[in-house]
């Protein structure tokens, strides 16, 4: 039983163990199948990753291929020759253009792997200056930085621009890029442009020269005609002759205006017209322009009106002469193109501030008018829209274009409103800076005897001008020597002393500028220093600069008027130089020459002898003291006092009508007042004092006892 029980127990245990085993087995199986499943999914995931990686690599490969394709087709088609080398200067890549530029008849691929230097040896053979090419390459290799070579000329005439740049990878030089650009066409175009510019400049220069010459050729005889007409006017003429002379003068002046117009147009075109900047009264300028043409309106019996012209503060800063020129042109046109009706000039103030004044100036006429299609073109040079073959109205067609340029240069604008057969209104607007009223200089009457007998050399090849200027100066009491060319002028200036030389510029043999240079080189300092004034018909400012730079002291442009010539000479005299002429040495009075004229005093005294004697006595007693005071003031250089004493003496001398002292004392007074020509004052005072002594001696004899 026990055994059975034992067996039974054993069997039970066995059964239990089997169940347990089965459960364990089942669990193990379960775990194993789980692991197998997860291994499969890991493998699957791995496979998927692999595929993705391959896809990315494929894509990247494709992209690299495309980028390479793009890059190589870009390099292949570049208009520049390219050579890429590695850090050891081994060629990595070149393009077709590179081979073309240097005449290499091989495909670019064949150059790859060679040393850049070996290729440059081949390149050098095509260079116009191989040595220079070598130097530059070496310089670039040594510098190792980005650079642009000076242009390289090839033997086939091409010009190349070469640049060199390191290629950096992670801040390390990984190679170099060479680029060669063919700039033959661009260089040629640039050279053509430079040549064209030079040609244009040359043609402007030729044109200016031509104008300067033509102006000289025309102004010189005009100077002669107008000057001779002036001289003729000073002689006794019958009424009819005076009329003829008047016609000669006015035709001459008209011709002169045309010559000046042509010159102005040329100067405006080349931007060489310079405007003045002075203070002036705009109302006065406008009124004066109006008045100067009243006679024309009267000739045509045309109502000619001025106004409204209300400008409260008329003083402005600008160029009154050029404003006058514009006004005269518009007024002349209005009068010319109006047969009936009226012409009116007016000014409107458009705006005014403390500092600025904007005005509109109008010239309105009721004349023949201008067709709408011509309103703009009349402002172009040489255009006349009423110019029939009969040349009824005359003119050059330059006036309006000059006026427009002048107004524009003054910062304004000009335009016209017009209707055919009804009339025209020309308007221009200008803005000025307001100005103070200029201090008025008293207009001095010129004393042509005031400079004494100056010794002058006049060098001039034009006979009429020579005669004219010589006559004028001899009338002033000058001693005039003449020379008809530059050589003669130099010869005379080297053998004789002159107070001043007047030098025409364009002369045969030797021109005025070269003659001046030779005079400045004379060995005797006083002769080399003589003041030389250019007499010139050239009207360009750079001509003047050229004269002054070459030793001329000043210039006077032809045609000149008597006062201008006198003032030019007077202002250029060298005060430190003793005068070469006679009169300014000691004043000589011949015994029979009476320095005074007592007619005026007699008429004042009306036969009252005592009064007459008293007057003389007072003069004789007081004048010496005044002369002493004058001398003292001069020694002290007290110029206001010199002026005052001269003024006092002037009245006394005038009473006795002392003609020899009249100009002298006036010049002294004015020089001392303005503190001008101070170096000449001692001589003037000495002169006055000597003459006064003789005068007093003579007057003492006049006292009736
Ligand atoms: P010019 O008067 O010497 O011919 P402008 O340049 O002054 O030259 O004038 C050009 C042209 O404009 C004149 O020829 C004329 O045809 C026209 N013109 C100018 N002003 C007037 C005006 N006030 N009335 C009619 N036409 C005019």
XYZ file of C-alpha atoms and ligand atoms in Angstrom:
732
model
C 0.000 0.000 0.000
C 2.649 2.231 0.878
C 4.264 1.450 -2.318
C 1.082 2.197 -4.144
C 0.697 5.291 -2.239
C 4.205 6.163 -3.045
C 3.650 5.374 -6.644
C 0.558 7.361 -6.648
C 2.365 10.234 -5.058
C 5.169 9.909 -7.507
C 2.723 9.766 -10.361
C 0.984 12.827 -8.970
C 4.237 14.628 -8.690
C 5.183 13.545 -12.114
C 1.912 14.795 -13.435
C 2.470 18.093 -11.701
C 5.978 18.370 -13.021
C 4.747 17.654 -16.495
C 2.092 20.322 -16.219
C 4.661 22.711 -14.913
C 7.021 21.748 -17.670
C 4.340 22.210 -20.228
C 3.562 25.626 -18.858
C 7.206 26.545 -18.814
C 7.588 25.221 -22.300
C 4.608 27.132 -23.376
C 5.992 30.306 -21.805
C 9.427 29.738 -23.321
C 7.865 29.138 -26.692
C 5.920 32.266 -26.347
C 9.012 34.277 -25.466
C 10.972 32.736 -28.300
C 8.320 33.522 -30.820
C 8.194 37.120 -29.477
C 11.958 37.487 -29.895
C 11.843 36.093 -33.414
C 9.163 38.558 -34.277
C 11.108 41.524 -32.942
C 14.242 40.355 -34.729
C 12.356 40.295 -37.978
C 11.113 43.810 -37.441
C 14.624 45.045 -36.563
C 15.878 43.468 -39.731
C 13.067 45.033 -41.660
C 13.811 48.440 -40.149
C 17.458 48.037 -40.989
C 16.632 47.148 -44.542
C 14.362 50.140 -44.817
C 17.079 52.448 -43.491
C 19.499 51.019 -45.970
C 17.134 51.670 -48.833
C 16.566 55.243 -47.639
C 20.302 55.822 -47.370
C 20.790 54.507 -50.861
C 18.020 56.766 -52.083
C 19.645 59.823 -50.416
C 23.041 58.878 -51.815
C 21.514 58.406 -55.239
C 19.827 61.773 -54.959
C 23.037 63.451 -53.758
C 24.961 61.793 -56.547
C 22.430 63.065 -59.039
C 22.601 66.532 -57.542
C 26.403 66.501 -57.621
C 26.257 65.317 -61.184
C 23.855 68.082 -62.122
C 25.916 70.687 -60.261
C 29.022 69.455 -62.003
C 27.254 69.533 -65.307
C 26.060 73.048 -64.669
C 29.456 74.196 -63.488
C 31.357 72.632 -66.337
C 28.919 73.901 -68.944
C 29.130 77.294 -67.258
C 32.913 77.215 -67.315
C 32.897 75.867 -70.864
C 30.650 78.634 -72.077
C 32.219 81.450 -70.091
C 33.346 84.347 -72.297
C 36.472 84.421 -70.144
C 39.355 81.978 -70.427
C 39.568 80.043 -67.160
C 42.319 77.929 -65.653
C 41.896 76.249 -62.285
C 44.960 74.911 -60.517
C 45.403 73.056 -57.218
C 47.534 74.243 -54.341
C 50.587 72.764 -56.042
C 49.816 74.681 -59.243
C 48.759 71.565 -61.106
C 46.040 72.333 -63.639
C 42.652 70.965 -62.613
C 40.535 72.483 -65.275
C 40.606 74.887 -68.246
C 37.915 75.859 -70.694
C 37.593 76.189 -74.481
C 37.833 79.971 -74.305
C 41.205 79.666 -72.558
C 42.530 77.509 -75.413
C 40.989 79.823 -78.008
C 42.500 82.978 -76.483
C 45.984 81.511 -76.472
C 45.660 79.697 -79.790
C 46.000 76.204 -78.262
C 44.700 73.780 -80.851
C 44.069 70.976 -78.276
C 40.918 70.243 -76.258
C 41.087 71.779 -72.775
C 40.993 68.354 -71.125
C 44.510 67.676 -72.428
C 45.920 70.492 -70.327
C 44.601 69.008 -67.106
C 47.312 67.530 -64.908
C 50.066 69.685 -66.386
C 51.874 72.283 -64.289
C 50.423 75.787 -64.663
C 53.917 77.136 -65.184
C 54.454 74.872 -68.195
C 51.251 76.185 -69.677
C 52.369 79.765 -69.024
C 55.562 79.009 -70.944
C 53.362 78.228 -73.949
C 51.157 81.273 -73.290
C 54.223 83.517 -73.164
C 55.028 82.739 -76.778
C 51.835 84.541 -77.772
C 52.548 87.636 -75.673
C 53.759 90.856 -77.270
C 56.054 91.367 -74.260
C 56.917 87.895 -72.863
C 59.323 89.260 -70.258
C 56.665 91.532 -68.838
C 54.193 88.622 -68.667
C 56.726 86.516 -66.776
C 57.376 89.285 -64.266
C 53.697 89.730 -63.580
C 53.049 85.999 -63.102
C 55.944 85.745 -60.658
C 54.673 88.805 -58.819
C 51.225 87.203 -58.464
C 52.544 83.853 -57.328
C 54.597 85.579 -54.674
C 51.780 87.777 -53.483
C 49.380 84.837 -53.442
C 46.415 87.132 -53.066
C 43.640 88.295 -55.298
C 44.947 90.629 -57.995
C 44.307 92.140 -61.384
C 47.204 92.156 -63.815
C 47.943 95.176 -65.974
C 46.584 94.444 -69.417
C 48.473 91.900 -71.523
C 48.972 92.553 -75.229
C 49.159 89.488 -77.479
C 51.086 89.271 -80.730
C 47.813 88.887 -82.664
C 46.716 92.356 -81.496
C 44.323 91.196 -78.791
C 44.391 92.826 -75.389
C 43.684 90.714 -72.308
C 42.726 91.523 -68.794
C 44.036 88.862 -66.386
C 42.920 88.215 -62.832
C 44.133 85.761 -60.226
C 42.343 84.618 -57.084
C 43.104 81.964 -54.473
C 40.358 79.407 -53.788
C 39.883 78.847 -50.074
C 38.579 75.711 -48.363
C 38.335 75.839 -44.565
C 40.493 78.920 -44.667
C 43.249 76.990 -46.410
C 44.343 77.697 -49.972
C 43.080 74.794 -52.016
C 44.014 76.158 -55.403
C 43.917 79.181 -57.664
C 41.653 80.506 -60.321
C 43.080 82.326 -63.343
C 40.790 84.306 -65.609
C 41.718 85.870 -68.941
C 39.245 88.298 -70.469
C 39.567 89.547 -74.038
C 39.041 93.323 -73.795
C 40.275 94.149 -77.305
C 36.907 95.556 -78.404
C 36.320 97.465 -75.170
C 39.851 98.902 -75.309
C 39.364 99.872 -78.925
C 36.005 101.457 -78.119
C 37.616 103.321 -75.220
C 40.468 104.492 -77.438
C 37.978 105.524 -80.114
C 36.076 107.440 -77.449
C 39.236 109.170 -76.229
C 40.159 109.991 -79.830
C 36.637 111.299 -80.490
C 36.801 113.404 -77.322
C 40.191 114.780 -78.344
C 38.873 115.501 -81.817
C 35.819 117.243 -80.362
C 38.034 119.301 -78.050
C 40.296 120.117 -80.940
C 37.390 121.202 -83.087
C 36.041 123.391 -80.262
C 39.514 124.869 -79.936
C 39.711 125.448 -83.687
C 36.258 127.035 -83.612
C 37.235 129.286 -80.714
C 40.447 130.190 -82.452
C 38.560 130.909 -85.602
C 36.136 133.102 -83.692
C 38.944 134.875 -81.892
C 40.683 135.483 -85.214
C 37.580 136.516 -87.042
C 36.663 138.801 -84.156
C 40.119 140.295 -84.354
C 39.892 140.727 -88.103
C 36.472 142.354 -87.838
C 36.896 144.370 -84.688
C 40.224 145.856 -85.731
C 38.908 147.659 -88.805
C 35.722 148.497 -86.894
C 37.867 150.079 -84.235
C 39.469 152.116 -87.000
C 36.165 153.138 -88.544
C 34.493 154.129 -85.279
C 37.604 155.846 -83.944
C 38.163 157.825 -87.131
C 34.499 158.790 -87.104
C 34.977 160.114 -83.542
C 38.039 162.092 -84.624
C 36.195 163.429 -87.647
C 33.389 164.509 -85.320
C 35.835 166.740 -83.453
C 36.587 168.749 -86.617
C 34.426 171.492 -88.128
C 31.771 169.859 -90.238
C 28.872 171.149 -92.283
C 25.406 170.042 -91.166
C 25.110 167.551 -94.042
C 28.520 166.090 -93.257
C 27.488 165.709 -89.615
C 24.459 163.701 -90.788
C 26.623 161.484 -92.968
C 28.970 160.985 -90.072
C 26.077 160.075 -87.807
C 25.026 157.406 -90.309
C 28.565 156.014 -90.541
C 28.714 155.820 -86.750
C 25.339 154.189 -86.252
C 25.971 151.634 -89.032
C 29.373 150.920 -87.514
C 27.830 150.458 -84.090
C 25.197 148.106 -85.543
C 27.894 146.059 -87.193
C 29.793 145.991 -83.926
C 26.664 144.684 -82.169
C 26.414 141.841 -84.678
C 30.077 140.941 -84.201
C 29.542 141.013 -80.452
C 26.420 138.819 -80.786
C 28.375 136.198 -82.707
C 31.087 136.274 -80.075
C 28.578 136.080 -77.231
C 26.877 133.102 -78.842
C 30.234 131.337 -79.163
C 31.166 132.133 -75.577
C 27.788 130.955 -74.285
C 28.114 127.735 -76.279
C 31.476 126.964 -74.782
C 30.355 128.013 -71.283
C 32.899 130.806 -71.232
C 30.638 133.751 -70.687
C 31.157 135.081 -67.200
C 28.491 137.122 -65.469
C 29.198 140.109 -63.242
C 27.997 140.093 -59.639
C 27.526 143.663 -58.610
C 24.944 145.652 -56.781
C 22.617 147.628 -59.086
C 19.222 149.232 -59.248
C 16.984 147.040 -61.384
C 14.449 149.817 -61.966
C 17.192 152.118 -63.231
C 18.548 149.413 -65.543
C 15.110 148.646 -66.966
C 14.295 152.337 -67.373
C 17.617 153.052 -69.068
C 17.104 150.181 -71.524
C 13.632 151.506 -72.275
C 14.846 155.070 -72.778
C 17.665 154.087 -75.096
C 15.119 152.942 -77.688
C 12.636 155.803 -77.418
C 14.111 157.251 -80.606
C 13.285 154.071 -82.539
C 9.666 154.150 -81.425
C 9.516 157.813 -82.384
C 10.929 157.044 -85.819
C 8.144 154.477 -86.308
C 5.574 156.749 -84.613
C 4.697 153.827 -82.370
C 3.293 154.299 -78.855
C 6.079 153.014 -76.589
C 5.189 152.651 -72.925
C 6.927 151.894 -69.661
C 5.093 150.477 -66.645
C 3.794 149.317 -64.344
C 7.222 149.295 -62.777
C 6.714 149.201 -59.036
C 9.605 147.666 -57.174
C 9.883 148.786 -53.551
C 13.478 147.649 -52.983
C 15.152 147.865 -56.373
C 18.767 147.188 -55.302
C 19.813 143.671 -56.270
C 22.973 141.724 -56.956
C 23.669 140.552 -60.489
C 24.841 141.543 -63.935
C 23.104 144.745 -65.060
C 24.943 144.758 -68.409
C 23.685 141.341 -69.422
C 20.192 142.159 -68.138
C 20.327 145.255 -70.313
C 21.394 143.098 -73.266
C 18.335 140.838 -72.837
C 16.020 143.836 -72.477
C 17.433 145.568 -75.551
C 17.041 142.420 -77.596
C 13.394 141.970 -76.607
C 12.582 145.659 -77.023
C 14.356 145.884 -80.378
C 12.434 142.842 -81.607
C 9.126 144.213 -80.319
C 9.735 147.528 -82.088
C 10.984 145.756 -85.224
C 8.047 143.368 -85.568
C 5.288 145.858 -84.646
C 3.940 148.126 -87.336
C 0.953 149.494 -85.427
C -0.488 149.317 -81.936
C 2.014 149.632 -79.107
C 5.001 148.219 -77.300
C 5.077 148.087 -73.516
C 7.771 147.181 -70.988
C 6.834 146.386 -67.393
C 8.094 144.672 -64.225
C 6.002 142.705 -61.741
C 7.255 141.632 -58.352
C 6.332 137.950 -58.027
C 7.869 137.294 -54.629
C 9.887 139.191 -52.093
C 11.582 138.145 -48.878
C 14.114 139.912 -46.679
C 16.896 138.565 -48.849
C 15.402 137.785 -52.273
C 13.454 139.503 -54.987
C 11.730 137.606 -57.798
C 10.552 139.708 -60.713
C 8.828 139.036 -63.985
C 9.819 141.385 -66.768
C 7.425 141.633 -69.698
C 7.844 143.043 -73.175
C 4.453 143.119 -74.826
C 3.770 144.165 -78.397
C 0.802 144.212 -80.746
C 2.933 143.214 -83.733
C 2.872 140.493 -86.343
C 2.975 137.682 -83.772
C 4.439 134.194 -84.030
C 2.721 131.007 -85.244
C 2.223 128.379 -82.479
C 4.606 125.895 -84.136
C 7.382 128.495 -84.025
C 7.072 129.517 -80.386
C 9.890 127.244 -79.229
C 12.207 127.323 -82.207
C 12.663 131.094 -82.149
C 14.828 130.595 -79.057
C 17.241 128.417 -81.027
C 20.334 130.005 -82.572
C 20.132 131.409 -86.113
C 16.355 131.013 -86.437
C 14.140 133.629 -87.984
C 10.539 132.738 -88.545
C 9.666 135.824 -90.552
C 12.749 135.778 -92.734
C 11.528 136.194 -96.281
C 13.885 136.556 -99.205
C 13.362 140.312 -99.001
C 15.095 140.398 -95.580
C 12.555 142.996 -94.560
C 13.368 142.757 -90.857
C 17.103 142.000 -90.990
C 18.893 140.530 -87.935
C 21.004 137.450 -87.330
C 18.500 135.255 -85.510
C 20.894 135.073 -82.577
C 19.349 137.570 -80.170
C 16.728 135.315 -78.583
C 19.047 132.354 -78.217
C 21.593 134.610 -76.498
C 18.836 136.086 -74.325
C 17.603 132.634 -73.359
C 21.107 131.442 -72.469
C 21.765 134.608 -70.465
C 18.490 134.339 -68.551
C 19.197 130.675 -67.840
C 22.728 131.459 -66.719
C 21.202 134.031 -64.353
C 19.057 131.201 -62.951
C 15.804 132.311 -64.581
C 13.527 131.287 -67.430
C 12.130 133.020 -70.476
C 9.144 132.224 -72.669
C 6.757 133.825 -75.105
C 3.003 133.905 -75.560
C 1.918 134.994 -78.995
C -0.832 134.894 -81.604
C -0.184 135.410 -85.252
C -1.202 138.934 -86.311
C -2.204 139.868 -82.761
C 1.116 140.370 -80.998
C 3.547 138.756 -78.621
C 4.428 138.954 -74.948
C 7.939 137.886 -74.003
C 8.308 137.252 -70.274
C 11.277 136.337 -68.170
C 11.480 135.623 -64.476
C 14.617 136.217 -62.430
C 15.347 135.852 -58.747
C 18.004 138.133 -57.315
C 19.675 138.448 -53.971
C 18.761 141.811 -52.542
C 21.659 144.219 -52.154
C 22.606 147.434 -50.442
C 22.545 150.618 -52.446
C 26.057 150.843 -53.949
C 28.140 153.783 -52.821
C 28.142 156.118 -55.733
C 31.445 157.149 -57.136
C 31.337 160.701 -58.361
C 31.845 160.649 -62.099
C 35.168 162.313 -62.526
C 35.793 164.500 -65.441
C 38.969 163.261 -67.030
C 41.780 165.730 -67.259
C 43.617 164.531 -70.320
C 46.511 166.873 -69.600
C 46.871 165.442 -66.104
C 49.567 162.914 -66.905
C 51.973 165.382 -68.485
C 54.103 164.591 -71.499
C 54.384 160.855 -71.078
C 56.658 159.042 -73.452
C 54.735 156.187 -74.988
C 55.650 153.465 -77.447
C 52.713 152.363 -79.549
C 53.219 149.030 -81.332
C 50.421 148.421 -83.832
C 50.477 147.051 -87.377
C 47.106 148.387 -88.467
C 47.707 151.802 -90.030
C 44.317 153.252 -89.190
C 44.441 152.130 -85.591
C 47.989 153.371 -85.287
C 47.043 156.777 -86.582
C 43.951 156.919 -84.425
C 45.590 156.022 -81.131
C 48.632 158.153 -81.874
C 46.423 161.175 -82.607
C 44.452 160.695 -79.396
C 47.582 160.466 -77.278
C 49.328 163.379 -78.966
C 46.236 165.447 -78.248
C 46.764 164.649 -74.559
C 50.309 165.964 -74.803
C 52.085 162.573 -74.910
C 55.210 161.993 -76.975
C 54.359 158.960 -79.067
C 56.848 156.627 -80.741
C 55.459 153.971 -83.021
C 56.456 150.475 -84.098
C 54.665 148.477 -86.783
C 55.683 145.020 -85.621
C 56.941 143.191 -82.571
C 60.597 143.238 -83.616
C 60.586 146.986 -84.058
C 58.868 147.364 -80.680
C 61.592 145.303 -78.957
C 64.336 147.268 -80.736
C 62.869 150.601 -79.625
C 62.147 149.433 -76.082
C 65.742 148.278 -75.690
C 67.278 151.574 -76.786
C 64.895 154.118 -75.269
C 63.104 154.654 -71.996
C 59.303 154.741 -72.138
C 56.723 155.424 -69.454
C 54.400 152.884 -70.975
C 54.179 150.600 -74.017
C 50.894 149.877 -75.790
C 51.273 146.518 -77.500
C 48.989 145.161 -80.178
C 48.925 141.359 -79.894
C 48.603 140.095 -83.448
C 51.500 141.672 -85.333
C 53.760 140.454 -88.128
C 57.388 139.377 -87.518
C 56.916 138.975 -83.786
C 53.594 138.981 -81.956
C 52.890 141.194 -78.966
C 53.203 138.414 -76.392
C 56.623 137.285 -77.661
C 57.781 140.887 -77.998
C 56.786 141.470 -74.359
C 58.726 138.409 -73.268
C 61.825 139.766 -75.005
C 61.387 143.189 -73.396
C 61.048 141.566 -69.959
C 64.426 139.909 -70.593
C 66.267 143.147 -71.393
C 69.413 143.573 -69.350
C 68.607 147.077 -68.125
C 66.116 146.567 -65.266
C 64.195 149.852 -65.728
C 63.569 149.080 -69.412
C 62.643 145.485 -68.701
C 60.090 146.637 -66.112
C 58.249 149.165 -68.301
C 54.444 148.806 -68.004
C 53.088 147.080 -71.120
C 49.391 147.131 -71.952
C 47.971 144.704 -74.523
C 45.685 146.232 -77.108
C 43.634 143.332 -78.286
C 40.604 142.462 -80.311
C 40.496 138.964 -78.861
C 37.662 138.655 -76.447
C 38.187 135.422 -74.537
C 39.083 135.522 -70.849
C 41.753 132.847 -71.281
C 43.502 135.144 -73.774
C 43.757 137.744 -71.051
C 45.157 135.217 -68.606
C 47.679 134.209 -71.253
C 48.780 137.844 -71.693
C 49.127 138.444 -67.964
C 51.004 135.175 -67.518
C 53.467 136.294 -70.187
C 54.460 139.560 -68.589
C 51.878 142.010 -69.909
C 50.589 144.226 -67.122
C 47.089 144.786 -68.387
C 44.899 144.641 -71.488
C 42.466 146.888 -73.254
C 40.031 145.364 -75.641
C 39.350 146.970 -79.000
C 37.460 149.014 -79.898
C 38.316 151.264 -76.984
C 37.096 154.737 -76.233
C 39.301 157.711 -75.373
C 38.537 157.680 -71.600
C 39.181 153.935 -71.332
C 42.582 154.241 -73.021
C 43.542 157.178 -70.820
C 42.468 155.452 -67.620
C 44.264 152.238 -68.567
C 47.505 154.137 -69.118
C 47.053 156.191 -65.980
C 46.403 153.177 -63.772
C 49.424 151.284 -65.105
C 52.085 153.948 -64.732
C 54.923 152.928 -62.501
C 54.968 155.583 -59.741
C 58.432 154.519 -58.610
C 59.870 155.227 -62.039
C 61.063 158.744 -62.929
C 59.060 159.903 -65.926
C 60.597 159.374 -69.334
C 58.536 162.203 -70.838
C 59.598 165.822 -70.513
C 56.932 167.697 -68.663
C 57.040 165.943 -65.365
C 60.573 166.998 -64.678
C 60.736 170.509 -63.205
C 57.871 172.660 -64.411
C 59.292 175.189 -66.802
C 57.571 178.479 -67.205
C 58.752 180.799 -69.914
C 59.049 184.440 -68.734
C 56.282 185.533 -71.062
C 53.907 182.703 -70.018
C 51.307 183.967 -67.590
C 50.148 181.209 -65.297
C 46.875 182.958 -64.478
C 43.943 184.695 -66.131
C 42.402 187.565 -64.172
C 39.364 188.149 -66.426
C 37.155 186.334 -63.969
C 38.485 188.358 -61.016
C 37.961 191.618 -62.923
C 34.390 190.762 -63.672
C 33.874 189.905 -59.986
C 35.271 193.306 -58.877
C 33.360 195.325 -61.478
C 36.051 198.030 -61.614
C 36.550 198.248 -57.837
C 40.357 198.451 -57.824
C 40.762 198.358 -54.044
C 38.714 195.196 -53.873
C 40.755 193.742 -56.747
C 44.045 194.510 -54.963
C 42.717 193.130 -51.711
C 41.767 189.876 -53.416
C 45.240 189.502 -54.893
C 46.891 190.368 -51.581
C 44.844 187.839 -49.646
C 45.751 185.210 -52.251
C 49.447 186.084 -52.051
C 49.360 186.061 -48.235
C 47.389 182.874 -47.635
C 48.338 180.471 -50.426
C 51.988 179.942 -49.316
C 50.788 178.835 -45.874
C 48.381 176.374 -47.474
C 51.181 175.010 -49.663
C 53.362 174.542 -46.570
C 50.504 172.726 -44.814
C 50.115 170.559 -47.904
C 53.816 169.693 -47.898
C 53.748 168.887 -44.180
C 50.692 166.678 -44.514
C 52.380 164.912 -47.419
C 55.546 164.308 -45.377
C 53.425 162.903 -42.560
C 51.570 160.791 -45.092
C 48.383 162.255 -43.708
C 46.361 161.654 -46.893
C 42.994 163.011 -45.682
C 44.758 166.261 -44.783
C 46.568 166.310 -48.149
C 43.151 165.975 -49.817
C 41.742 168.756 -47.666
C 44.621 171.164 -48.399
C 44.430 170.340 -52.118
C 40.707 171.075 -52.030
C 41.337 174.428 -50.377
C 44.053 175.393 -52.875
C 41.842 174.248 -55.774
C 39.267 176.963 -55.005
C 41.956 179.644 -54.718
C 43.667 178.608 -57.962
C 40.307 178.506 -59.765
C 39.598 182.108 -58.809
C 42.845 183.122 -60.509
C 42.146 180.674 -63.368
C 45.547 178.989 -63.019
C 45.118 176.537 -65.899
C 48.454 174.731 -65.435
C 47.552 173.834 -61.868
C 43.911 172.982 -62.461
C 44.298 169.306 -63.484
C 47.208 168.740 -61.177
C 45.512 169.890 -57.992
C 42.379 167.905 -58.855
C 44.331 164.725 -59.444
C 46.164 165.257 -56.171
C 42.909 165.774 -54.291
C 41.294 162.688 -55.800
C 44.347 160.431 -55.383
C 44.813 161.490 -51.775
C 41.132 161.041 -51.018
C 41.075 157.556 -52.543
C 44.612 156.854 -51.329
C 45.588 155.819 -54.836
C 48.846 156.369 -56.737
C 50.373 157.479 -53.435
C 53.924 157.052 -54.667
C 53.347 159.814 -57.220
C 52.099 162.338 -54.639
C 55.493 163.765 -53.536
C 56.303 164.629 -57.123
C 52.887 166.210 -57.630
C 53.260 168.319 -54.469
C 56.708 169.481 -55.513
C 55.348 170.399 -58.901
C 52.488 172.390 -57.331
C 54.800 174.146 -54.926
C 57.244 175.191 -57.712
C 54.491 176.487 -59.939
C 52.864 178.338 -57.023
C 56.127 180.171 -56.351
C 56.298 181.410 -59.954
C 52.583 182.218 -59.833
C 52.948 184.343 -56.703
C 55.910 186.218 -58.236
C 53.809 186.998 -61.276
C 50.760 188.019 -59.266
C 52.704 190.435 -57.071
C 53.344 192.477 -60.208
C 49.596 192.709 -60.833
C 48.854 194.628 -57.635
C 48.057 198.142 -58.710
C 49.533 200.834 -56.556
P 16.645 138.488 -84.983
O 15.719 139.475 -84.355
O 18.036 138.997 -85.140
O 16.112 137.854 -86.219
P 16.086 136.914 -82.622
O 16.739 135.681 -82.113
O 16.038 138.075 -81.702
O 16.834 137.269 -83.955
O 14.628 136.527 -83.059
C 14.410 135.327 -83.784
C 13.132 135.396 -84.539
O 12.009 135.350 -83.651
C 12.940 136.681 -85.323
O 13.623 136.644 -86.553
C 11.448 136.674 -85.506
O 11.097 135.817 -86.568
C 10.937 136.092 -84.185
N 10.572 137.151 -83.232
C 11.331 137.611 -82.213
N 10.678 138.578 -81.527
C 9.485 138.734 -82.129
C 8.358 139.591 -81.884
N 8.346 140.468 -80.874
N 7.315 139.478 -82.728
C 7.334 138.590 -83.726
N 8.338 137.767 -84.002
C 9.415 137.828 -83.218
